[in-house]
Amino acid sequence: MNAPSSLEALIEALRCLPGVGPKSAQRMAYHLLQNERAGAGRLADALQRALGALRHCQRCNTLTEAEVCGRCLSSRRDASQLCVVETPIDMNMMEQTHAYSGLYYVLMGRVSPLDGIGPGELHLERLLARASDGVVREVIIATNFTNEGEATAHYLSEMLKSRGVSVSRIARGVPVGGELEYVDAGTLAQALRERRPLAP
Amino acid sequence: MNAPSSLEALIEALRCLPGVGPKSAQRMAYHLLQNERAGAGRLADALQRALGALRHCQRCNTLTEAEVCGRCLSSRRDASQLCVVETPIDMNMMEQTHAYSGLYYVLMGRVSPLDGIGPGELHLERLLARASDGVVREVIIATNFTNEGEATAHYLSEMLKSRGVSVSRIARGVPVGGELEYVDAGTLAQALRERRPLAP
Ligand SMILES: [Zn+2]
Ligand SMILES: [Zn+2]
């Protein structure tokens, strides 16, 4: 009398998507079955193919179909700089600045004790090995400026400095085009504390 | 140098989900591949099985694995009442009231000229045939009280009445437990216009 089992299974399975609760899983399932059957078929295929094809780059840890990703193999990148980001999306954001031509290491997460993710779960020994390859001269930490991103940055910087690696952190401050009136007090305080001398 | 093709294909395929734009499709893809590989595999399976197994009930039009769904086959339901709803979710909402024991017809949509959905796209001739089976005595229209739901109700009621079918509409008004202070003026105006005499 209730929902047929293959429908129930689909609704349940959709809940593995981030931020999808029971109500929206139900809505998604009906939408797919009613209006997006071709799209749903493509989604099933794409999931299976991606699960089969994608793995972590041996050098930068991002998702790739090869042993080592194209960016890590490129001779045009400056191998003396290594930028540490939380996710591949953050790496894309950095690339879009066109202001960085070094290499990356993607943590695929952040230290988050509340979610049970400590330094061990992030396999930071791989980053340490990567940063100690003799070519890297500077590790630039570009984790988020959230509590968790900051804790991760702190942990990484202690770990790397203790091994003699030179570490920097991208700057905090008022956004470009930002008006002081609309910037939160914490950001403004940091921008003040981290003020830079102007050339005379 | 950019995202590998199977990842791009997955991000693109996720956009068939309702309300998922490019940014959240990207976030979903990385989340699935990083933290939910088992869930992603189950989702691919569930999509394929649901696409293969589910079809429309020949009588009520909801999604079912059989020719005719269990509810339509039940001898405990009052076959003289037919409640018309927009979606299977609305049917579930009606069932949860435990105030209705008749049968249903699920439109699987609503008249929505802006989306190119006219009466023809909803195959209303099937509802007409269903309502004219000689057993149905009353069609209760329970489409939403949105503009589109109201237009659908209007169209249905004209169509059914012209064939001599007796039609009713569920009531609008102040929600149970609702305080007038927090009810919008349109609802309150309707509640006033549709006021009912109290027993003496
Ligand atoms: Zn790489
Ligand atoms: Zn049915």
PDB file of N, CA, C and O in Angstrom, chain A residues 1 4-6 10 13-14 16-18 26 28 30-34 36-37 39 41 43-48 51 53-54 56 63 65 70-71 88-89 92 108, chain B residues 1 4-6 10 13-14 16-18 26 28 30-34 36-37 39 41 43-45 47-48 51 53-54 56 63 65 70-71 88-89 92 108:
ATOM      1  N   MET A   1       0.830  -1.201   0.000  1.00  0.00           N
ATOM      2  CA  MET A   1       0.000   0.000   0.000  1.00  0.00           C
ATOM      3  C   MET A   1       0.868   1.255   0.000  1.00  0.00           C
ATOM      4  O   MET A   1       0.444   2.324  -0.384  1.00  0.00           O
ATOM      5  N   PRO A   4       6.458   1.713  -3.493  1.00  0.00           N
ATOM      6  CA  PRO A   4       7.086   0.455  -3.905  1.00  0.00           C
ATOM      7  C   PRO A   4       8.564   0.457  -3.544  1.00  0.00           C
ATOM      8  O   PRO A   4       9.190   1.512  -3.427  1.00  0.00           O
ATOM      9  N   SER A   5       9.118  -0.757  -3.377  1.00  0.00           N
ATOM     10  CA  SER A   5      10.444  -0.864  -2.765  1.00  0.00           C
ATOM     11  C   SER A   5      11.542  -0.205  -3.595  1.00  0.00           C
ATOM     12  O   SER A   5      12.472   0.371  -3.045  1.00  0.00           O
ATOM     13  N   SER A   6      11.458  -0.277  -4.934  1.00  0.00           N
ATOM     14  CA  SER A   6      12.540   0.334  -5.716  1.00  0.00           C
ATOM     15  C   SER A   6      12.487   1.858  -5.598  1.00  0.00           C
ATOM     16  O   SER A   6      13.513   2.525  -5.675  1.00  0.00           O
ATOM     17  N   LEU A  10      15.425   4.156  -3.854  1.00  0.00           N
ATOM     18  CA  LEU A  10      15.982   5.339  -4.517  1.00  0.00           C
ATOM     19  C   LEU A  10      15.951   6.550  -3.587  1.00  0.00           C
ATOM     20  O   LEU A  10      16.935   7.292  -3.485  1.00  0.00           O
ATOM     21  N   ALA A  13      18.643   6.125  -1.117  1.00  0.00           N
ATOM     22  CA  ALA A  13      19.977   6.275  -1.725  1.00  0.00           C
ATOM     23  C   ALA A  13      20.311   7.733  -2.011  1.00  0.00           C
ATOM     24  O   ALA A  13      21.471   8.140  -1.915  1.00  0.00           O
ATOM     25  N   LEU A  14      19.296   8.530  -2.358  1.00  0.00           N
ATOM     26  CA  LEU A  14      19.549   9.946  -2.662  1.00  0.00           C
ATOM     27  C   LEU A  14      20.042  10.708  -1.440  1.00  0.00           C
ATOM     28  O   LEU A  14      20.643  11.775  -1.555  1.00  0.00           O
ATOM     29  N   CYS A  16      22.458  10.136   0.363  1.00  0.00           N
ATOM     30  CA  CYS A  16      23.917  10.239   0.481  1.00  0.00           C
ATOM     31  C   CYS A  16      24.409  11.557  -0.101  1.00  0.00           C
ATOM     32  O   CYS A  16      25.559  11.929   0.105  1.00  0.00           O
ATOM     33  N   LEU A  17      23.546  12.286  -0.827  1.00  0.00           N
ATOM     34  CA  LEU A  17      23.955  13.594  -1.350  1.00  0.00           C
ATOM     35  C   LEU A  17      24.000  14.601  -0.210  1.00  0.00           C
ATOM     36  O   LEU A  17      23.153  14.575   0.678  1.00  0.00           O
ATOM     37  N   PRO A  18      24.995  15.493  -0.236  1.00  0.00           N
ATOM     38  CA  PRO A  18      25.138  16.421   0.892  1.00  0.00           C
ATOM     39  C   PRO A  18      23.933  17.351   0.997  1.00  0.00           C
ATOM     40  O   PRO A  18      23.463  17.884  -0.016  1.00  0.00           O
ATOM     41  N   GLN A  26      12.709  12.656  -1.414  1.00  0.00           N
ATOM     42  CA  GLN A  26      11.443  12.228  -1.991  1.00  0.00           C
ATOM     43  C   GLN A  26      11.122  13.063  -3.235  1.00  0.00           C
ATOM     44  O   GLN A  26      10.793  12.532  -4.296  1.00  0.00           O
ATOM     45  N   MET A  28      13.189  14.763  -5.099  1.00  0.00           N
ATOM     46  CA  MET A  28      14.135  14.444  -6.165  1.00  0.00           C
ATOM     47  C   MET A  28      13.749  13.155  -6.881  1.00  0.00           C
ATOM     48  O   MET A  28      13.800  13.070  -8.102  1.00  0.00           O
ATOM     49  N   TYR A  30      10.831  11.622  -7.224  1.00  0.00           N
ATOM     50  CA  TYR A  30       9.668  11.758  -8.102  1.00  0.00           C
ATOM     51  C   TYR A  30      10.009  12.604  -9.327  1.00  0.00           C
ATOM     52  O   TYR A  30       9.568  12.326 -10.433  1.00  0.00           O
ATOM     53  N   HIS A  31      10.789  13.653  -9.104  1.00  0.00           N
ATOM     54  CA  HIS A  31      11.170  14.506 -10.229  1.00  0.00           C
ATOM     55  C   HIS A  31      11.956  13.703 -11.268  1.00  0.00           C
ATOM     56  O   HIS A  31      11.677  13.771 -12.465  1.00  0.00           O
ATOM     57  N   LEU A  32      12.931  12.925 -10.798  1.00  0.00           N
ATOM     58  CA  LEU A  32      13.737  12.137 -11.723  1.00  0.00           C
ATOM     59  C   LEU A  32      12.873  11.150 -12.492  1.00  0.00           C
ATOM     60  O   LEU A  32      12.986  11.018 -13.708  1.00  0.00           O
ATOM     61  N   LEU A  33      11.988  10.451 -11.788  1.00  0.00           N
ATOM     62  CA  LEU A  33      11.208   9.395 -12.430  1.00  0.00           C
ATOM     63  C   LEU A  33      10.136   9.963 -13.344  1.00  0.00           C
ATOM     64  O   LEU A  33       9.745   9.335 -14.317  1.00  0.00           O
ATOM     65  N   GLN A  34       9.668  11.153 -13.023  1.00  0.00           N
ATOM     66  CA  GLN A  34       8.591  11.724 -13.827  1.00  0.00           C
ATOM     67  C   GLN A  34       9.131  12.566 -14.979  1.00  0.00           C
ATOM     68  O   GLN A  34       8.686  12.429 -16.106  1.00  0.00           O
ATOM     69  N   GLU A  36      12.730  13.392 -15.595  1.00  0.00           N
ATOM     70  CA  GLU A  36      14.154  13.361 -15.941  1.00  0.00           C
ATOM     71  C   GLU A  36      14.665  11.939 -16.080  1.00  0.00           C
ATOM     72  O   GLU A  36      15.755  11.612 -15.608  1.00  0.00           O
ATOM     73  N   ARG A  37      13.902  11.095 -16.741  1.00  0.00           N
ATOM     74  CA  ARG A  37      14.320   9.691 -16.841  1.00  0.00           C
ATOM     75  C   ARG A  37      15.647   9.565 -17.602  1.00  0.00           C
ATOM     76  O   ARG A  37      16.533   8.816 -17.201  1.00  0.00           O
ATOM     77  N   GLY A  39      17.973  11.873 -17.868  1.00  0.00           N
ATOM     78  CA  GLY A  39      19.007  12.430 -16.989  1.00  0.00           C
ATOM     79  C   GLY A  39      19.357  11.473 -15.872  1.00  0.00           C
ATOM     80  O   GLY A  39      20.526  11.342 -15.498  1.00  0.00           O
ATOM     81  N   GLY A  41      19.197   8.235 -15.950  1.00  0.00           N
ATOM     82  CA  GLY A  41      20.012   7.163 -16.532  1.00  0.00           C
ATOM     83  C   GLY A  41      21.450   7.615 -16.719  1.00  0.00           C
ATOM     84  O   GLY A  41      22.395   6.886 -16.393  1.00  0.00           O
ATOM     85  N   LEU A  43      22.913   9.915 -15.024  1.00  0.00           N
ATOM     86  CA  LEU A  43      23.508  10.068 -13.701  1.00  0.00           C
ATOM     87  C   LEU A  43      24.011   8.722 -13.168  1.00  0.00           C
ATOM     88  O   LEU A  43      25.114   8.625 -12.632  1.00  0.00           O
ATOM     89  N   ALA A  44      23.194   7.676 -13.339  1.00  0.00           N
ATOM     90  CA  ALA A  44      23.616   6.346 -12.885  1.00  0.00           C
ATOM     91  C   ALA A  44      24.912   5.933 -13.585  1.00  0.00           C
ATOM     92  O   ALA A  44      25.868   5.473 -12.947  1.00  0.00           O
ATOM     93  N   ASP A  45      24.969   6.134 -14.908  1.00  0.00           N
ATOM     94  CA  ASP A  45      26.177   5.791 -15.667  1.00  0.00           C
ATOM     95  C   ASP A  45      27.380   6.605 -15.201  1.00  0.00           C
ATOM     96  O   ASP A  45      28.467   6.076 -15.000  1.00  0.00           O
ATOM     97  N   ALA A  46      27.164   7.919 -15.049  1.00  0.00           N
ATOM     98  CA  ALA A  46      28.270   8.815 -14.689  1.00  0.00           C
ATOM     99  C   ALA A  46      28.826   8.451 -13.319  1.00  0.00           C
ATOM    100  O   ALA A  46      30.043   8.490 -13.094  1.00  0.00           O
ATOM    101  N   LEU A  47      27.938   8.101 -12.377  1.00  0.00           N
ATOM    102  CA  LEU A  47      28.392   7.690 -11.051  1.00  0.00           C
ATOM    103  C   LEU A  47      29.267   6.444 -11.171  1.00  0.00           C
ATOM    104  O   LEU A  47      30.360   6.392 -10.605  1.00  0.00           O
ATOM    105  N   GLN A  48      28.786   5.461 -11.922  1.00  0.00           N
ATOM    106  CA  GLN A  48      29.551   4.224 -12.020  1.00  0.00           C
ATOM    107  C   GLN A  48      30.889   4.436 -12.707  1.00  0.00           C
ATOM    108  O   GLN A  48      31.901   3.903 -12.279  1.00  0.00           O
ATOM    109  N   LEU A  51      33.242   6.401 -10.324  1.00  0.00           N
ATOM    110  CA  LEU A  51      33.732   5.556  -9.232  1.00  0.00           C
ATOM    111  C   LEU A  51      34.820   4.614  -9.740  1.00  0.00           C
ATOM    112  O   LEU A  51      35.785   4.324  -9.034  1.00  0.00           O
ATOM    113  N   ALA A  53      36.797   5.135 -12.490  1.00  0.00           N
ATOM    114  CA  ALA A  53      37.945   5.763 -13.149  1.00  0.00           C
ATOM    115  C   ALA A  53      38.781   6.659 -12.238  1.00  0.00           C
ATOM    116  O   ALA A  53      39.972   6.821 -12.465  1.00  0.00           O
ATOM    117  N   LEU A  54      38.161   7.259 -11.222  1.00  0.00           N
ATOM    118  CA  LEU A  54      38.877   8.307 -10.492  1.00  0.00           C
ATOM    119  C   LEU A  54      39.620   7.778  -9.272  1.00  0.00           C
ATOM    120  O   LEU A  54      39.104   6.963  -8.516  1.00  0.00           O
ATOM    121  N   HIS A  56      43.177   9.100  -6.450  1.00  0.00           N
ATOM    122  CA  HIS A  56      43.930  10.266  -5.996  1.00  0.00           C
ATOM    123  C   HIS A  56      45.278  10.348  -6.698  1.00  0.00           C
ATOM    124  O   HIS A  56      45.990   9.347  -6.791  1.00  0.00           O
ATOM    125  N   LEU A  63      41.615  14.387  -7.331  1.00  0.00           N
ATOM    126  CA  LEU A  63      41.031  13.276  -8.069  1.00  0.00           C
ATOM    127  C   LEU A  63      41.490  13.328  -9.516  1.00  0.00           C
ATOM    128  O   LEU A  63      41.463  14.379 -10.151  1.00  0.00           O
ATOM    129  N   GLU A  65      42.304  10.626 -13.291  1.00  0.00           N
ATOM    130  CA  GLU A  65      42.151   9.306 -13.907  1.00  0.00           C
ATOM    131  C   GLU A  65      43.505   8.633 -14.121  1.00  0.00           C
ATOM    132  O   GLU A  65      43.554   7.456 -14.468  1.00  0.00           O
ATOM    133  N   GLY A  70      47.709  15.758 -14.658  1.00  0.00           N
ATOM    134  CA  GLY A  70      48.361  16.586 -15.665  1.00  0.00           C
ATOM    135  C   GLY A  70      49.073  17.787 -15.080  1.00  0.00           C
ATOM    136  O   GLY A  70      50.167  18.157 -15.531  1.00  0.00           O
ATOM    137  N   ARG A  71      48.474  18.386 -14.058  1.00  0.00           N
ATOM    138  CA  ARG A  71      49.095  19.582 -13.488  1.00  0.00           C
ATOM    139  C   ARG A  71      50.425  19.226 -12.828  1.00  0.00           C
ATOM    140  O   ARG A  71      51.414  19.936 -12.986  1.00  0.00           O
ATOM    141  N   PRO A  88      39.523  20.105  -4.087  1.00  0.00           N
ATOM    142  CA  PRO A  88      39.790  20.409  -5.501  1.00  0.00           C
ATOM    143  C   PRO A  88      39.081  21.683  -5.945  1.00  0.00           C
ATOM    144  O   PRO A  88      39.580  22.398  -6.823  1.00  0.00           O
ATOM    145  N   ILE A  89      37.928  21.997  -5.341  1.00  0.00           N
ATOM    146  CA  ILE A  89      37.226  23.231  -5.709  1.00  0.00           C
ATOM    147  C   ILE A  89      38.078  24.432  -5.334  1.00  0.00           C
ATOM    148  O   ILE A  89      38.209  25.386  -6.107  1.00  0.00           O
ATOM    149  N   ASN A  92      40.707  24.886  -7.849  1.00  0.00           N
ATOM    150  CA  ASN A  92      40.192  25.588  -9.033  1.00  0.00           C
ATOM    151  C   ASN A  92      40.082  27.091  -8.783  1.00  0.00           C
ATOM    152  O   ASN A  92      40.384  27.899  -9.664  1.00  0.00           O
ATOM    153  N   MET A 108      41.858  17.167   0.782  1.00  0.00           N
ATOM    154  CA  MET A 108      40.592  16.420   0.703  1.00  0.00           C
ATOM    155  C   MET A 108      39.908  16.421   2.061  1.00  0.00           C
ATOM    156  O   MET A 108      39.370  15.411   2.519  1.00  0.00           O
TER     157      MET A 108
ATOM    158  N   MET B   1      44.756  19.300 -18.063  1.00  0.00           N
ATOM    159  CA  MET B   1      45.080  20.099 -16.878  1.00  0.00           C
ATOM    160  C   MET B   1      43.838  20.368 -16.037  1.00  0.00           C
ATOM    161  O   MET B   1      43.925  20.656 -14.867  1.00  0.00           O
ATOM    162  N   PRO B   4      39.218  15.819 -14.850  1.00  0.00           N
ATOM    163  CA  PRO B   4      39.175  14.668 -15.762  1.00  0.00           C
ATOM    164  C   PRO B   4      37.744  14.451 -16.262  1.00  0.00           C
ATOM    165  O   PRO B   4      36.776  14.814 -15.615  1.00  0.00           O
ATOM    166  N   SER B   5      37.632  13.820 -17.431  1.00  0.00           N
ATOM    167  CA  SER B   5      36.340  13.788 -18.121  1.00  0.00           C
ATOM    168  C   SER B   5      35.261  13.034 -17.343  1.00  0.00           C
ATOM    169  O   SER B   5      34.097  13.413 -17.373  1.00  0.00           O
ATOM    170  N   SER B   6      35.619  11.959 -16.640  1.00  0.00           N
ATOM    171  CA  SER B   6      34.570  11.226 -15.922  1.00  0.00           C
ATOM    172  C   SER B   6      34.050  12.055 -14.752  1.00  0.00           C
ATOM    173  O   SER B   6      32.886  11.946 -14.366  1.00  0.00           O
ATOM    174  N   LEU B  10      30.199  13.497 -14.427  1.00  0.00           N
ATOM    175  CA  LEU B  10      29.398  13.319 -13.212  1.00  0.00           C
ATOM    176  C   LEU B  10      28.814  14.655 -12.754  1.00  0.00           C
ATOM    177  O   LEU B  10      27.633  14.748 -12.403  1.00  0.00           O
ATOM    178  N   ALA B  13      26.018  15.490 -14.988  1.00  0.00           N
ATOM    179  CA  ALA B  13      24.860  14.598 -14.802  1.00  0.00           C
ATOM    180  C   ALA B  13      24.094  14.938 -13.528  1.00  0.00           C
ATOM    181  O   ALA B  13      22.874  14.795 -13.470  1.00  0.00           O
ATOM    182  N   LEU B  14      24.802  15.398 -12.495  1.00  0.00           N
ATOM    183  CA  LEU B  14      24.135  15.733 -11.225  1.00  0.00           C
ATOM    184  C   LEU B  14      23.176  16.910 -11.394  1.00  0.00           C
ATOM    185  O   LEU B  14      22.277  17.104 -10.580  1.00  0.00           O
ATOM    186  N   CYS B  16      20.826  17.227 -13.340  1.00  0.00           N
ATOM    187  CA  CYS B  16      19.429  16.847 -13.606  1.00  0.00           C
ATOM    188  C   CYS B  16      18.625  16.821 -12.306  1.00  0.00           C
ATOM    189  O   CYS B  16      17.397  16.746 -12.336  1.00  0.00           O
ATOM    190  N   LEU B  17      19.292  16.894 -11.164  1.00  0.00           N
ATOM    191  CA  LEU B  17      18.560  16.935  -9.888  1.00  0.00           C
ATOM    192  C   LEU B  17      17.929  18.309  -9.722  1.00  0.00           C
ATOM    193  O   LEU B  17      18.544  19.327 -10.068  1.00  0.00           O
ATOM    194  N   PRO B  18      16.718  18.356  -9.187  1.00  0.00           N
ATOM    195  CA  PRO B  18      16.031  19.656  -9.091  1.00  0.00           C
ATOM    196  C   PRO B  18      16.773  20.615  -8.164  1.00  0.00           C
ATOM    197  O   PRO B  18      17.211  20.233  -7.076  1.00  0.00           O
ATOM    198  N   GLN B  26      29.175  20.447  -8.414  1.00  0.00           N
ATOM    199  CA  GLN B  26      30.606  20.235  -8.186  1.00  0.00           C
ATOM    200  C   GLN B  26      30.844  19.750  -6.750  1.00  0.00           C
ATOM    201  O   GLN B  26      31.548  18.764  -6.521  1.00  0.00           O
ATOM    202  N   MET B  28      28.710  18.304  -4.758  1.00  0.00           N
ATOM    203  CA  MET B  28      28.157  16.957  -4.603  1.00  0.00           C
ATOM    204  C   MET B  28      29.100  15.900  -5.170  1.00  0.00           C
ATOM    205  O   MET B  28      29.333  14.860  -4.557  1.00  0.00           O
ATOM    206  N   TYR B  30      32.395  15.944  -5.636  1.00  0.00           N
ATOM    207  CA  TYR B  30      33.583  15.714  -4.805  1.00  0.00           C
ATOM    208  C   TYR B  30      33.219  15.023  -3.511  1.00  0.00           C
ATOM    209  O   TYR B  30      33.943  14.147  -3.033  1.00  0.00           O
ATOM    210  N   HIS B  31      32.084  15.402  -2.940  1.00  0.00           N
ATOM    211  CA  HIS B  31      31.643  14.764  -1.696  1.00  0.00           C
ATOM    212  C   HIS B  31      31.412  13.276  -1.917  1.00  0.00           C
ATOM    213  O   HIS B  31      31.865  12.434  -1.134  1.00  0.00           O
ATOM    214  N   LEU B  32      30.711  12.937  -2.997  1.00  0.00           N
ATOM    215  CA  LEU B  32      30.426  11.524  -3.274  1.00  0.00           C
ATOM    216  C   LEU B  32      31.720  10.743  -3.473  1.00  0.00           C
ATOM    217  O   LEU B  32      31.894   9.663  -2.919  1.00  0.00           O
ATOM    218  N   LEU B  33      32.629  11.305  -4.258  1.00  0.00           N
ATOM    219  CA  LEU B  33      33.843  10.563  -4.597  1.00  0.00           C
ATOM    220  C   LEU B  33      34.801  10.483  -3.426  1.00  0.00           C
ATOM    221  O   LEU B  33      35.571   9.534  -3.304  1.00  0.00           O
ATOM    222  N   GLN B  34      34.739  11.483  -2.540  1.00  0.00           N
ATOM    223  CA  GLN B  34      35.668  11.477  -1.428  1.00  0.00           C
ATOM    224  C   GLN B  34      35.103  10.750  -0.216  1.00  0.00           C
ATOM    225  O   GLN B  34      35.777   9.934   0.394  1.00  0.00           O
ATOM    226  N   GLU B  36      31.658   9.371   0.098  1.00  0.00           N
ATOM    227  CA  GLU B  36      30.438   8.561  -0.011  1.00  0.00           C
ATOM    228  C   GLU B  36      30.510   7.593  -1.181  1.00  0.00           C
ATOM    229  O   GLU B  36      29.539   7.441  -1.923  1.00  0.00           O
ATOM    230  N   ARG B  37      31.633   6.931  -1.334  1.00  0.00           N
ATOM    231  CA  ARG B  37      31.760   6.047  -2.496  1.00  0.00           C
ATOM    232  C   ARG B  37      30.740   4.911  -2.436  1.00  0.00           C
ATOM    233  O   ARG B  37      30.120   4.566  -3.437  1.00  0.00           O
ATOM    234  N   GLY B  39      27.846   4.963  -0.874  1.00  0.00           N
ATOM    235  CA  GLY B  39      26.535   5.571  -1.108  1.00  0.00           C
ATOM    236  C   GLY B  39      26.337   5.896  -2.580  1.00  0.00           C
ATOM    237  O   GLY B  39      25.244   5.711  -3.121  1.00  0.00           O
ATOM    238  N   GLY B  41      27.647   4.347  -5.122  1.00  0.00           N
ATOM    239  CA  GLY B  41      27.389   3.084  -5.819  1.00  0.00           C
ATOM    240  C   GLY B  41      25.950   2.636  -5.629  1.00  0.00           C
ATOM    241  O   GLY B  41      25.281   2.210  -6.578  1.00  0.00           O
ATOM    242  N   LEU B  43      23.473   4.575  -5.011  1.00  0.00           N
ATOM    243  CA  LEU B  43      22.614   5.510  -5.752  1.00  0.00           C
ATOM    244  C   LEU B  43      22.533   5.126  -7.227  1.00  0.00           C
ATOM    245  O   LEU B  43      21.455   5.119  -7.826  1.00  0.00           O
ATOM    246  N   ALA B  44      23.681   4.775  -7.817  1.00  0.00           N
ATOM    247  CA  ALA B  44      23.679   4.354  -9.223  1.00  0.00           C
ATOM    248  C   ALA B  44      22.783   3.133  -9.410  1.00  0.00           C
ATOM    249  O   ALA B  44      21.950   3.087 -10.321  1.00  0.00           O
ATOM    250  N   ASP B  45      22.909   2.157  -8.518  1.00  0.00           N
ATOM    251  CA  ASP B  45      22.067   0.954  -8.598  1.00  0.00           C
ATOM    252  C   ASP B  45      20.597   1.287  -8.440  1.00  0.00           C
ATOM    253  O   ASP B  45      19.743   0.806  -9.182  1.00  0.00           O
ATOM    254  N   LEU B  47      19.013   4.067  -8.919  1.00  0.00           N
ATOM    255  CA  LEU B  47      18.487   4.781 -10.079  1.00  0.00           C
ATOM    256  C   LEU B  47      18.147   3.797 -11.193  1.00  0.00           C
ATOM    257  O   LEU B  47      17.060   3.833 -11.765  1.00  0.00           O
ATOM    258  N   GLN B  48      19.089   2.893 -11.461  1.00  0.00           N
ATOM    259  CA  GLN B  48      18.849   1.958 -12.559  1.00  0.00           C
ATOM    260  C   GLN B  48      17.684   1.026 -12.264  1.00  0.00           C
ATOM    261  O   GLN B  48      16.850   0.771 -13.128  1.00  0.00           O
ATOM    262  N   LEU B  51      14.364   3.036 -12.460  1.00  0.00           N
ATOM    263  CA  LEU B  51      13.999   3.342 -13.846  1.00  0.00           C
ATOM    264  C   LEU B  51      13.435   2.105 -14.543  1.00  0.00           C
ATOM    265  O   LEU B  51      12.518   2.186 -15.352  1.00  0.00           O
ATOM    266  N   ALA B  53      11.979  -0.559 -12.969  1.00  0.00           N
ATOM    267  CA  ALA B  53      10.843  -1.220 -12.313  1.00  0.00           C
ATOM    268  C   ALA B  53       9.579  -0.368 -12.262  1.00  0.00           C
ATOM    269  O   ALA B  53       8.478  -0.906 -12.240  1.00  0.00           O
ATOM    270  N   LEU B  54       9.735   0.954 -12.211  1.00  0.00           N
ATOM    271  CA  LEU B  54       8.556   1.775 -11.915  1.00  0.00           C
ATOM    272  C   LEU B  54       7.818   2.245 -13.157  1.00  0.00           C
ATOM    273  O   LEU B  54       8.430   2.656 -14.140  1.00  0.00           O
ATOM    274  N   HIS B  56       3.534   3.867 -14.338  1.00  0.00           N
ATOM    275  CA  HIS B  56       2.340   4.511 -13.790  1.00  0.00           C
ATOM    276  C   HIS B  56       1.227   3.503 -13.582  1.00  0.00           C
ATOM    277  O   HIS B  56       0.958   2.684 -14.466  1.00  0.00           O
ATOM    278  N   LEU B  63       3.275   6.215  -9.264  1.00  0.00           N
ATOM    279  CA  LEU B  63       4.348   5.315  -9.652  1.00  0.00           C
ATOM    280  C   LEU B  63       4.209   4.000  -8.892  1.00  0.00           C
ATOM    281  O   LEU B  63       3.993   3.991  -7.681  1.00  0.00           O
ATOM    282  N   GLU B  65       5.173  -0.601  -9.113  1.00  0.00           N
ATOM    283  CA  GLU B  65       5.897  -1.664  -9.804  1.00  0.00           C
ATOM    284  C   GLU B  65       4.938  -2.639 -10.493  1.00  0.00           C
ATOM    285  O   GLU B  65       5.374  -3.489 -11.256  1.00  0.00           O
ATOM    286  N   GLY B  70      -1.287  -1.227  -5.230  1.00  0.00           N
ATOM    287  CA  GLY B  70      -1.968  -1.876  -4.111  1.00  0.00           C
ATOM    288  C   GLY B  70      -3.161  -1.085  -3.600  1.00  0.00           C
ATOM    289  O   GLY B  70      -4.191  -1.663  -3.240  1.00  0.00           O
ATOM    290  N   ARG B  71      -3.035   0.228  -3.585  1.00  0.00           N
ATOM    291  CA  ARG B  71      -4.137   1.027  -3.054  1.00  0.00           C
ATOM    292  C   ARG B  71      -5.372   0.906  -3.951  1.00  0.00           C
ATOM    293  O   ARG B  71      -6.481   0.754  -3.465  1.00  0.00           O
ATOM    294  N   PRO B  88       2.516  12.292  -6.064  1.00  0.00           N
ATOM    295  CA  PRO B  88       2.450  11.194  -5.078  1.00  0.00           C
ATOM    296  C   PRO B  88       2.736  11.695  -3.660  1.00  0.00           C
ATOM    297  O   PRO B  88       2.223  11.138  -2.688  1.00  0.00           O
ATOM    298  N   ILE B  89       3.545  12.746  -3.533  1.00  0.00           N
ATOM    299  CA  ILE B  89       3.821  13.291  -2.201  1.00  0.00           C
ATOM    300  C   ILE B  89       2.540  13.850  -1.601  1.00  0.00           C
ATOM    301  O   ILE B  89       2.238  13.633  -0.425  1.00  0.00           O
ATOM    302  N   ASN B  92       0.487  11.103  -0.329  1.00  0.00           N
ATOM    303  CA  ASN B  92       0.960  10.662   0.996  1.00  0.00           C
ATOM    304  C   ASN B  92       0.472  11.605   2.096  1.00  0.00           C
ATOM    305  O   ASN B  92       0.101  11.161   3.185  1.00  0.00           O
ATOM    306  N   MET B 108       0.408  13.952 -11.597  1.00  0.00           N
ATOM    307  CA  MET B 108       1.826  14.003 -11.928  1.00  0.00           C
ATOM    308  C   MET B 108       2.171  15.346 -12.560  1.00  0.00           C
ATOM    309  O   MET B 108       2.911  15.419 -13.536  1.00  0.00           O
TER     310      MET B 108
END
